[in-house]
Amino acid sequence: MLAITLGFALAGSITDKSVTRAVYLLLDGVLALGLLMLAVRHATRWLGVAVLLQGVQFSLHAYYLVAARKYDNLYALVNNLVSLGVLLCLLAGSILARRWRKASDAAAK
């Protein structure tokens, strides 16, 4: 997540906006693929929700790229809400995994 966030920050400094849009789409695809690989390996609900939300994010970028629309308030709202949703899913999953690990360690003793 951190590497993708840094990638987005660096992509924002590209002067050619059509290249910037393509880089945004590529970064979203890479993040979605990484989350999908985790979801296939661990098969948890929270990770599945994160993958679905990232798919929405990818679709948003693809739509604005293909339609050649300028980024507007709707784009910003959906982009921020979906990003927040992915981060909350990852946070909730980390908390649940830690609880499960502690419970299994306590049961083993």
PDB file of C-alpha atoms in Angstrom:
ATOM      1  CA  MET A   1       0.000   0.000   0.000  1.00  0.00           C
ATOM      2  CA  LEU A   2       2.792   2.375   0.898  1.00  0.00           C
ATOM      3  CA  ALA A   3       4.660   1.745  -2.357  1.00  0.00           C
ATOM      4  CA  ILE A   4       1.500   2.313  -4.406  1.00  0.00           C
ATOM      5  CA  THR A   5       0.754   5.515  -2.483  1.00  0.00           C
ATOM      6  CA  LEU A   6       4.276   6.768  -3.195  1.00  0.00           C
ATOM      7  CA  GLY A   7       3.805   5.802  -6.834  1.00  0.00           C
ATOM      8  CA  PHE A   8       0.642   7.891  -7.014  1.00  0.00           C
ATOM      9  CA  ALA A   9       2.440  10.836  -5.445  1.00  0.00           C
ATOM     10  CA  LEU A  10       5.263  10.573  -7.973  1.00  0.00           C
ATOM     11  CA  ALA A  11       2.853  10.076 -10.878  1.00  0.00           C
ATOM     12  CA  GLY A  12       1.115  13.310  -9.955  1.00  0.00           C
ATOM     13  CA  SER A  13       4.288  15.196 -10.816  1.00  0.00           C
ATOM     14  CA  ILE A  14       4.280  13.975 -14.438  1.00  0.00           C
ATOM     15  CA  THR A  15       3.487  16.907 -16.712  1.00  0.00           C
ATOM     16  CA  ASP A  16       1.698  14.936 -19.460  1.00  0.00           C
ATOM     17  CA  LYS A  17      -1.764  14.250 -18.017  1.00  0.00           C
ATOM     18  CA  SER A  18      -2.536  11.375 -20.395  1.00  0.00           C
ATOM     19  CA  VAL A  19       0.565   9.562 -19.156  1.00  0.00           C
ATOM     20  CA  THR A  20      -0.420  10.358 -15.571  1.00  0.00           C
ATOM     21  CA  ARG A  21      -3.831   8.759 -16.101  1.00  0.00           C
ATOM     22  CA  ALA A  22      -2.247   5.642 -17.586  1.00  0.00           C
ATOM     23  CA  VAL A  23       0.161   5.396 -14.651  1.00  0.00           C
ATOM     24  CA  TYR A  24      -2.768   5.744 -12.217  1.00  0.00           C
ATOM     25  CA  LEU A  25      -4.536   2.879 -13.979  1.00  0.00           C
ATOM     26  CA  LEU A  26      -1.377   0.762 -13.924  1.00  0.00           C
ATOM     27  CA  LEU A  27      -0.806   1.387 -10.210  1.00  0.00           C
ATOM     28  CA  ASP A  28      -4.406   0.489  -9.391  1.00  0.00           C
ATOM     29  CA  GLY A  29      -4.038  -2.704 -11.411  1.00  0.00           C
ATOM     30  CA  VAL A  30      -0.862  -3.659  -9.560  1.00  0.00           C
ATOM     31  CA  LEU A  31      -2.518  -3.052  -6.189  1.00  0.00           C
ATOM     32  CA  ALA A  32      -5.616  -5.021  -7.217  1.00  0.00           C
ATOM     33  CA  LEU A  33      -3.437  -7.915  -8.383  1.00  0.00           C
ATOM     34  CA  GLY A  34      -1.485  -7.911  -5.115  1.00  0.00           C
ATOM     35  CA  LEU A  35      -4.692  -7.916  -3.069  1.00  0.00           C
ATOM     36  CA  LEU A  36      -6.126 -10.673  -5.260  1.00  0.00           C
ATOM     37  CA  MET A  37      -3.053 -12.846  -4.683  1.00  0.00           C
ATOM     38  CA  LEU A  38      -3.458 -12.338  -0.926  1.00  0.00           C
ATOM     39  CA  ALA A  39      -7.184 -13.107  -1.130  1.00  0.00           C
ATOM     40  CA  VAL A  40      -6.568 -16.347  -3.015  1.00  0.00           C
ATOM     41  CA  ARG A  41      -3.935 -17.422  -0.501  1.00  0.00           C
ATOM     42  CA  HIS A  42      -5.780 -16.509   2.690  1.00  0.00           C
ATOM     43  CA  ALA A  43      -9.468 -16.562   1.595  1.00  0.00           C
ATOM     44  CA  THR A  44     -10.831 -14.121   4.174  1.00  0.00           C
ATOM     45  CA  ARG A  45     -13.941 -11.976   3.834  1.00  0.00           C
ATOM     46  CA  TRP A  46     -12.213  -8.711   4.666  1.00  0.00           C
ATOM     47  CA  LEU A  47      -9.614  -9.301   1.985  1.00  0.00           C
ATOM     48  CA  GLY A  48     -12.346 -10.157  -0.508  1.00  0.00           C
ATOM     49  CA  VAL A  49     -14.074  -6.852   0.239  1.00  0.00           C
ATOM     50  CA  ALA A  50     -10.767  -5.013  -0.205  1.00  0.00           C
ATOM     51  CA  VAL A  51     -10.274  -6.685  -3.604  1.00  0.00           C
ATOM     52  CA  LEU A  52     -13.794  -5.738  -4.694  1.00  0.00           C
ATOM     53  CA  LEU A  53     -13.282  -2.136  -3.601  1.00  0.00           C
ATOM     54  CA  GLN A  54      -9.986  -2.012  -5.459  1.00  0.00           C
ATOM     55  CA  GLY A  55     -11.826  -3.301  -8.531  1.00  0.00           C
ATOM     56  CA  VAL A  56     -14.174  -0.319  -8.215  1.00  0.00           C
ATOM     57  CA  GLN A  57     -11.136   1.947  -8.003  1.00  0.00           C
ATOM     58  CA  PHE A  58      -9.619   0.374 -11.104  1.00  0.00           C
ATOM     59  CA  SER A  59     -12.921   0.770 -12.961  1.00  0.00           C
ATOM     60  CA  LEU A  60     -13.124   4.412 -11.950  1.00  0.00           C
ATOM     61  CA  HIS A  61      -9.684   5.136 -13.369  1.00  0.00           C
ATOM     62  CA  ALA A  62     -10.425   3.128 -16.516  1.00  0.00           C
ATOM     63  CA  TYR A  63     -13.689   5.005 -17.101  1.00  0.00           C
ATOM     64  CA  TYR A  64     -12.074   8.417 -16.767  1.00  0.00           C
ATOM     65  CA  LEU A  65      -9.177   7.336 -18.996  1.00  0.00           C
ATOM     66  CA  VAL A  66     -11.349   5.867 -21.768  1.00  0.00           C
ATOM     67  CA  ALA A  67     -13.943   8.664 -21.667  1.00  0.00           C
ATOM     68  CA  ALA A  68     -11.139  11.255 -21.581  1.00  0.00           C
ATOM     69  CA  ARG A  69     -13.012  13.076 -18.825  1.00  0.00           C
ATOM     70  CA  LYS A  70     -11.296  15.552 -16.573  1.00  0.00           C
ATOM     71  CA  TYR A  71     -11.102  14.618 -12.932  1.00  0.00           C
ATOM     72  CA  ASP A  72     -14.024  16.259 -11.154  1.00  0.00           C
ATOM     73  CA  ASN A  73     -15.619  16.285  -7.704  1.00  0.00           C
ATOM     74  CA  LEU A  74     -17.377  12.956  -8.299  1.00  0.00           C
ATOM     75  CA  TYR A  75     -14.057  11.352  -9.171  1.00  0.00           C
ATOM     76  CA  ALA A  76     -12.442  12.770  -6.031  1.00  0.00           C
ATOM     77  CA  LEU A  77     -15.308  11.611  -3.821  1.00  0.00           C
ATOM     78  CA  VAL A  78     -15.418   8.056  -5.173  1.00  0.00           C
ATOM     79  CA  ASN A  79     -11.630   7.789  -5.246  1.00  0.00           C
ATOM     80  CA  ASN A  80     -11.269   8.904  -1.620  1.00  0.00           C
ATOM     81  CA  LEU A  81     -14.164   6.789  -0.319  1.00  0.00           C
ATOM     82  CA  VAL A  82     -12.915   3.654  -2.042  1.00  0.00           C
ATOM     83  CA  SER A  83      -9.353   4.251  -0.831  1.00  0.00           C
ATOM     84  CA  LEU A  84     -10.643   4.742   2.701  1.00  0.00           C
ATOM     85  CA  GLY A  85     -12.689   1.553   2.397  1.00  0.00           C
ATOM     86  CA  VAL A  86      -9.662  -0.473   1.290  1.00  0.00           C
ATOM     87  CA  LEU A  87      -7.570   0.900   4.144  1.00  0.00           C
ATOM     88  CA  LEU A  88     -10.327   0.166   6.676  1.00  0.00           C
ATOM     89  CA  CYS A  89     -10.647  -3.397   5.377  1.00  0.00           C
ATOM     90  CA  LEU A  90      -6.922  -3.930   5.724  1.00  0.00           C
ATOM     91  CA  LEU A  91      -6.940  -2.416   9.221  1.00  0.00           C
ATOM     92  CA  ALA A  92      -9.897  -4.544  10.322  1.00  0.00           C
ATOM     93  CA  GLY A  93      -8.268  -7.649   8.877  1.00  0.00           C
ATOM     94  CA  SER A  94      -5.008  -6.948  10.668  1.00  0.00           C
ATOM     95  CA  ILE A  95      -6.837  -6.501  13.973  1.00  0.00           C
ATOM     96  CA  LEU A  96      -8.844  -9.698  13.460  1.00  0.00           C
ATOM     97  CA  ALA A  97      -5.724 -11.658  12.512  1.00  0.00           C
ATOM     98  CA  ARG A  98      -3.919 -10.439  15.625  1.00  0.00           C
ATOM     99  CA  ARG A  99      -6.874 -11.416  17.838  1.00  0.00           C
ATOM    100  CA  TRP A 100      -7.082 -14.839  16.225  1.00  0.00           C
ATOM    101  CA  ARG A 101      -3.357 -15.378  16.677  1.00  0.00           C
ATOM    102  CA  LYS A 102      -3.505 -14.391  20.348  1.00  0.00           C
ATOM    103  CA  ALA A 103      -6.478 -16.687  20.923  1.00  0.00           C
ATOM    104  CA  SER A 104      -4.744 -19.619  19.247  1.00  0.00           C
ATOM    105  CA  ASP A 105      -1.565 -18.980  21.249  1.00  0.00           C
ATOM    106  CA  ALA A 106      -3.564 -18.875  24.491  1.00  0.00           C
ATOM    107  CA  ALA A 107      -5.360 -22.115  23.575  1.00  0.00           C
ATOM    108  CA  ALA A 108      -2.024 -23.831  22.833  1.00  0.00           C
ATOM    109  CA  LYS A 109      -0.668 -23.066  26.305  1.00  0.00           C
TER     110      LYS A 109
END
